[in-house]
């Protein structure tokens, strides 16, 4: 495993691998790695590509300074985990290298409303920063494919959209959500859950499962209301529980009108904001 902080050194290493005919698979992360992140590396390896993992806590995607300050940073542990899982290249740039003063890195594309709902509504500016960093990292790493988790469904939809607009030919691969045995979706933020919330948190995935079992039976609004009430009565502070079209992310009114339907939620478990989602229906399979 080779670790680079320097962009030019990494690029010259990557271009020599490319000249040998190797293909690059890229997994951008913010560190505090867990098996969800590692699953992205494994998907890259399964495709016989060179795995590049970036670890960069991106300041432009945090809409609250306190959230950025509290974001877990455990580089040594991260490198050990990546080494154990045979990651090929780790990229750990500085903020100044990602955002040099003389480079305009903002992404100006029509997002077709994908960024207006759910996370976009509750975390204003978050997706501007996310697209900015992912686009910048793609331009540095120049991968053939980028691997992103379904865990951040709306993020994936936006990156896929940006891929079509700005990086034709780039394969944007969605990797399934990795969950703990309890059903809790793995997340770097889970490290900060208290013991009590850790016990209660699996309820979120149960709520999603229940929604899945009722999607073609009950009215959508009823399913959403029930899920919201259930989260509240367990002590969570839910921000949204949205049943949306899996492609446009527009609100679903009648499940019969949509091929792919996803339920996405965000809820505060005490001080920690958790998100999760589940595909409720996919008639393309
Ligand atoms: P993050 O470090 O939280 O920015 O996540 C980096 C990448 O890992 C994103 O593409 C996430 O969607 C993905 N990811 C995070 N948690 C999981 C999980 N539990 N299962 C699968 N992918 C995940």
Coordinates of C-alpha atoms and ligand atoms in Angstrom, one line a residue:
X1 CA 0.0 0.0 0.0
X2 CA 1.3 3.4 -0.9
X3 CA 0.3 6.6 0.9
X4 CA 0.5 10.0 -0.8
X5 CA -0.1 13.4 0.5
X6 CA 1.4 15.0 -2.6
X7 CA -0.8 15.3 -5.6
X8 CA 2.0 15.3 -8.3
X9 CA 3.7 12.3 -6.8
X10 CA 0.5 10.3 -6.6
X11 CA -0.5 11.3 -10.2
X12 CA 2.8 10.2 -11.6
X13 CA 2.4 6.8 -9.8
X14 CA -1.1 6.4 -11.1
X15 CA -0.1 7.3 -14.7
X16 CA 2.6 4.7 -14.6
X17 CA 0.1 2.1 -13.5
X18 CA -2.3 3.3 -16.3
X19 CA 0.5 3.0 -18.9
X20 CA 0.7 -0.7 -17.8
X21 CA -3.0 -1.0 -18.8
X22 CA -4.4 -0.9 -15.2
X23 CA -7.7 0.6 -14.4
X24 CA -8.3 2.9 -11.4
X25 CA -11.2 2.5 -9.0
X26 CA -11.6 5.3 -6.6
X27 CA -13.4 5.4 -3.2
X28 CA -13.5 8.9 -1.6
X29 CA -14.0 9.0 2.2
X30 CA -13.7 11.2 5.2
X31 CA -11.9 8.6 7.3
X32 CA -12.9 7.0 10.6
X33 CA -13.2 4.0 8.4
X34 CA -15.3 0.9 9.1
X35 CA -16.4 -2.1 7.1
X36 CA -18.8 0.0 5.0
X37 CA -15.9 1.8 3.6
X38 CA -13.9 -1.3 3.2
X39 CA -16.7 -2.9 1.2
X40 CA -16.1 -0.1 -1.4
X41 CA -12.4 -1.2 -1.6
X42 CA -13.5 -4.8 -2.0
X43 CA -15.9 -3.9 -4.9
X44 CA -12.9 -2.3 -6.6
X45 CA -10.8 -5.4 -6.0
X46 CA -13.6 -7.6 -7.3
X47 CA -13.3 -5.7 -10.6
X48 CA -9.5 -6.2 -10.7
X49 CA -8.9 -2.5 -10.6
X50 CA -6.2 -0.6 -8.7
X51 CA -7.9 0.7 -5.5
X52 CA -7.4 4.3 -4.5
X53 CA -9.0 5.5 -1.3
X54 CA -8.9 9.2 -0.3
X55 CA -9.2 10.3 3.3
X56 CA -10.1 14.0 3.5
X57 CA -12.4 15.6 6.0
X58 CA -13.9 18.2 3.6
X59 CA -14.5 21.5 5.3
X60 CA -16.8 22.8 2.6
X61 CA -19.5 20.2 3.1
X62 CA -20.1 20.9 6.8
X63 CA -22.8 23.4 7.4
X64 CA -22.0 23.5 11.1
X65 CA -18.5 24.3 12.3
X66 CA -19.1 22.2 15.4
X67 CA -19.9 19.1 13.3
X68 CA -16.6 19.6 11.4
X69 CA -14.7 20.0 14.7
X70 CA -16.2 16.9 16.2
X71 CA -15.7 14.7 13.1
X72 CA -13.6 11.7 14.2
X73 CA -10.0 11.8 12.9
X74 CA -8.1 8.5 13.4
X75 CA -5.6 8.3 10.5
X76 CA -3.4 5.7 12.0
X77 CA -6.3 3.3 12.6
X78 CA -7.6 4.0 9.1
X79 CA -4.2 3.2 7.5
X80 CA -4.0 0.0 9.4
X81 CA -7.4 -1.1 8.3
X82 CA -6.8 -0.2 4.7
X83 CA -3.4 -2.1 4.8
X84 CA -5.1 -5.1 6.2
X85 CA -7.6 -5.1 3.3
X86 CA -4.9 -4.7 0.7
X87 CA -5.8 -1.2 -0.5
X88 CA -3.3 -0.2 -3.2
X89 CA -3.1 3.6 -2.8
X90 CA -4.2 6.0 0.0
X91 CA -4.5 9.7 -0.8
X92 CA -4.4 12.1 2.2
X93 CA -4.2 15.6 0.8
X94 CA -4.2 18.8 2.8
X95 CA -7.0 21.4 2.6
X96 CA -4.6 23.8 0.8
X97 CA -3.8 21.1 -1.8
X98 CA -7.5 20.3 -2.5
X99 CA -8.4 24.0 -2.6
X100 CA -5.5 26.1 -3.9
X101 CA -6.3 29.8 -3.8
X102 CA -5.9 30.3 -7.6
X103 CA -8.3 27.5 -8.6
X104 CA -12.1 27.9 -8.7
X105 CA -13.3 24.5 -7.6
X106 CA -17.0 25.2 -7.4
X107 CA -19.3 23.0 -9.4
X108 CA -21.9 24.9 -11.4
X109 CA -24.3 22.4 -12.9
X110 CA -28.0 22.1 -13.1
X111 CA -28.8 19.6 -10.3
X112 CA -32.4 19.1 -11.6
X113 CA -33.8 19.4 -8.1
X114 CA -31.8 16.4 -6.8
X115 CA -30.3 18.6 -4.1
X116 CA -33.5 20.4 -3.0
X117 CA -35.1 17.8 -0.8
X118 CA -34.1 15.8 2.3
X119 CA -30.4 16.4 3.1
X120 CA -30.4 19.4 0.8
X121 CA -33.2 20.9 2.7
X122 CA -31.9 20.2 6.2
X123 CA -28.2 20.8 5.4
X124 CA -28.1 23.9 3.2
X125 CA -24.8 24.1 1.2
X126 CA -23.9 20.5 2.1
X127 CA -24.2 19.3 -1.5
X128 CA -22.4 22.3 -3.0
X129 CA -19.4 21.3 -0.8
X130 CA -19.8 17.5 -1.5
X131 CA -19.9 18.0 -5.3
X132 CA -17.0 20.4 -5.1
X133 CA -14.8 17.9 -3.3
X134 CA -15.8 14.9 -5.3
X135 CA -15.3 16.7 -8.6
X136 CA -11.9 18.0 -7.5
X137 CA -10.8 14.6 -6.3
X138 CA -12.0 13.0 -9.6
X139 CA -9.9 15.5 -11.5
X140 CA -6.9 14.7 -9.4
X141 CA -7.2 10.9 -9.4
X142 CA -8.7 10.5 -12.9
X143 CA -10.3 7.1 -12.1
X144 CA -12.2 4.9 -14.6
X145 CA -14.8 4.2 -11.9
X146 CA -15.8 5.8 -8.6
X147 CA -17.4 3.7 -5.9
X148 CA -19.9 5.3 -3.5
X149 CA -22.2 3.8 -0.9
X150 CA -26.0 3.5 -1.1
X151 CA -25.8 4.7 2.6
X152 CA -25.8 8.2 1.2
X153 CA -28.4 7.7 -1.4
X154 CA -29.0 11.3 -2.3
X155 CA -25.3 11.9 -2.5
X156 CA -25.0 9.0 -4.9
X157 CA -27.8 10.4 -7.1
X158 CA -26.0 13.7 -7.3
X159 CA -22.6 12.3 -8.0
X160 CA -24.1 10.1 -10.7
X161 CA -25.8 13.1 -12.2
X162 CA -22.5 15.1 -12.1
X163 CA -20.7 12.2 -13.6
X164 CA -23.0 12.3 -16.6
X165 CA -22.6 16.0 -17.0
X166 CA -18.9 16.5 -16.3
X167 CA -17.1 13.1 -16.6
X168 CA -18.6 11.2 -19.5
X169 CA -17.2 7.6 -19.4
X170 CA -16.8 7.6 -15.7
X171 CA -18.5 4.6 -14.1
X172 CA -20.3 5.6 -10.9
X173 CA -20.9 2.4 -8.9
X174 CA -23.4 2.2 -6.1
X175 CA -22.3 -0.2 -3.3
X176 CA -24.9 -1.8 -0.9
X177 CA -25.3 -0.5 2.7
X178 CA -23.2 -2.5 5.2
X179 CA -25.0 -2.9 8.5
X180 CA -24.1 -4.1 11.9
X181 CA -25.7 -7.4 13.1
X182 CA -28.4 -5.3 14.8
X183 CA -29.4 -3.7 11.5
X184 CA -27.8 -0.3 12.3
X185 CA -26.2 1.1 9.1
X186 CA -22.4 1.4 9.7
X187 CA -21.3 5.1 10.0
X188 CA -18.3 7.0 11.3
X189 CA -20.8 8.9 13.5
X190 CA -21.8 5.7 15.3
X191 CA -18.5 6.0 17.3
X192 CA -20.1 8.9 19.0
X193 CA -23.4 7.2 20.0
X194 CA -23.9 6.7 23.7
X195 CA -24.5 3.1 25.0
X196 CA -28.2 3.9 25.3
X197 CA -28.5 5.3 21.8
X198 CA -26.5 2.4 20.3
X199 CA -29.1 0.1 21.7
X200 CA -32.0 2.1 20.4
X201 CA -30.5 3.0 17.0
X202 CA -31.4 -0.3 15.2
X203 CA -35.0 0.9 15.4
X204 CA -34.3 3.1 12.4
X205 CA -33.7 0.2 10.0
X206 CA -36.7 -1.6 11.5
X207 CA -38.8 1.4 10.6
X208 CA -37.5 1.2 7.0
X209 CA -38.2 -2.5 6.8
X210 CA -41.8 -1.9 8.0
X211 CA -42.2 0.7 5.3
X212 CA -41.0 -1.8 2.7
X213 CA -43.5 -4.4 3.9
X214 CA -46.4 -1.9 3.4
X215 CA -45.3 0.0 0.3
X216 CA -47.8 -1.5 -2.1
X217 CA -50.5 -1.9 0.5
X218 CA -51.0 1.4 2.4
X219 CA -51.1 5.0 1.2
X220 CA -47.6 6.5 1.1
X221 CA -48.6 9.4 3.4
X222 CA -49.8 6.9 6.0
X223 CA -46.6 4.9 5.9
X224 CA -44.6 8.1 6.3
X225 CA -46.7 9.4 9.2
X226 CA -46.4 6.0 11.0
X227 CA -42.7 5.9 10.6
X228 CA -42.3 9.5 11.9
X229 CA -44.5 8.7 14.9
X230 CA -42.5 5.6 15.6
X231 CA -39.2 7.4 15.6
X232 CA -40.6 10.1 17.8
X233 CA -42.0 7.7 20.4
X234 CA -38.6 6.0 20.7
X235 CA -37.1 9.4 21.6
X236 CA -35.5 10.2 18.2
X237 CA -35.8 13.7 16.7
X238 CA -36.6 12.8 13.1
X239 CA -35.9 15.5 10.5
X240 CA -37.5 13.6 7.6
X241 CA -38.8 10.3 6.5
X242 CA -39.3 10.6 2.8
X243 CA -40.6 8.1 0.3
X244 CA -39.1 9.2 -3.0
X245 CA -38.7 8.2 -6.6
X246 CA -35.4 6.3 -6.7
X247 CA -34.2 8.3 -9.8
X248 CA -35.6 11.8 -9.5
X249 CA -35.9 11.8 -5.7
X250 CA -39.3 13.5 -6.1
X251 CA -41.9 12.7 -3.5
X252 CA -44.0 9.6 -4.3
X253 CA -47.7 9.9 -3.9
X254 CA -48.9 6.6 -5.5
X255 CA -46.4 3.7 -5.4
X256 CA -47.9 2.2 -8.5
X257 CA -46.6 5.2 -10.6
X258 CA -42.9 4.5 -9.9
X259 CA -40.5 1.8 -10.9
X260 CA -37.9 2.4 -8.2
X261 CA -38.9 3.8 -4.7
X262 CA -36.6 4.6 -1.9
X263 CA -37.3 5.6 1.7
X264 CA -34.7 7.9 3.2
X265 CA -34.6 9.2 6.8
X266 CA -32.6 11.5 9.0
X267 CA -33.0 11.5 12.7
X268 CA -31.1 12.8 15.7
X269 CA -30.2 10.1 18.3
X270 CA -29.4 12.5 21.1
X271 CA -26.5 14.6 19.9
X272 CA -25.8 12.4 16.8
X273 CA -27.5 12.8 13.5
X274 CA -28.0 9.5 11.7
X275 CA -29.2 8.8 8.2
X276 CA -30.4 5.6 6.6
X277 CA -32.4 4.4 3.6
X278 CA -33.9 1.4 2.0
X279 CA -35.1 0.6 -1.5
X280 CA -38.8 -0.2 -1.0
X281 CA -39.5 -1.3 -4.6
X282 CA -37.4 -2.0 -7.7
X283 CA -39.3 -3.3 -10.6
X284 CA -36.3 -3.0 -12.9
X285 CA -34.7 -6.1 -11.3
Ligands
LIG1 P1 -17.9 9.1 4.4 O1 -16.5 8.8 4.9 O2 -19.0 9.0 5.4 O3 -17.9 10.3 3.5 O4 -18.3 7.9 3.4 C1 -17.4 7.6 2.3 C2 -18.1 6.6 1.4 O5 -18.4 5.4 2.1 C3 -19.5 7.1 0.9 O6 -19.6 6.8 -0.5 C4 -20.5 6.4 1.7 O7 -21.7 6.3 1.1 C5 -19.8 5.1 1.9 N1 -20.3 4.4 3.1 C6 -20.4 5.0 4.4 N2 -21.0 4.1 5.2 C7 -21.4 3.0 4.5 C8 -22.0 1.8 4.8 N3 -22.5 1.5 6.0 N4 -22.2 0.9 3.8 C9 -21.7 1.2 2.5 N5 -21.1 2.3 2.2 C10 -20.9 3.2 3.1

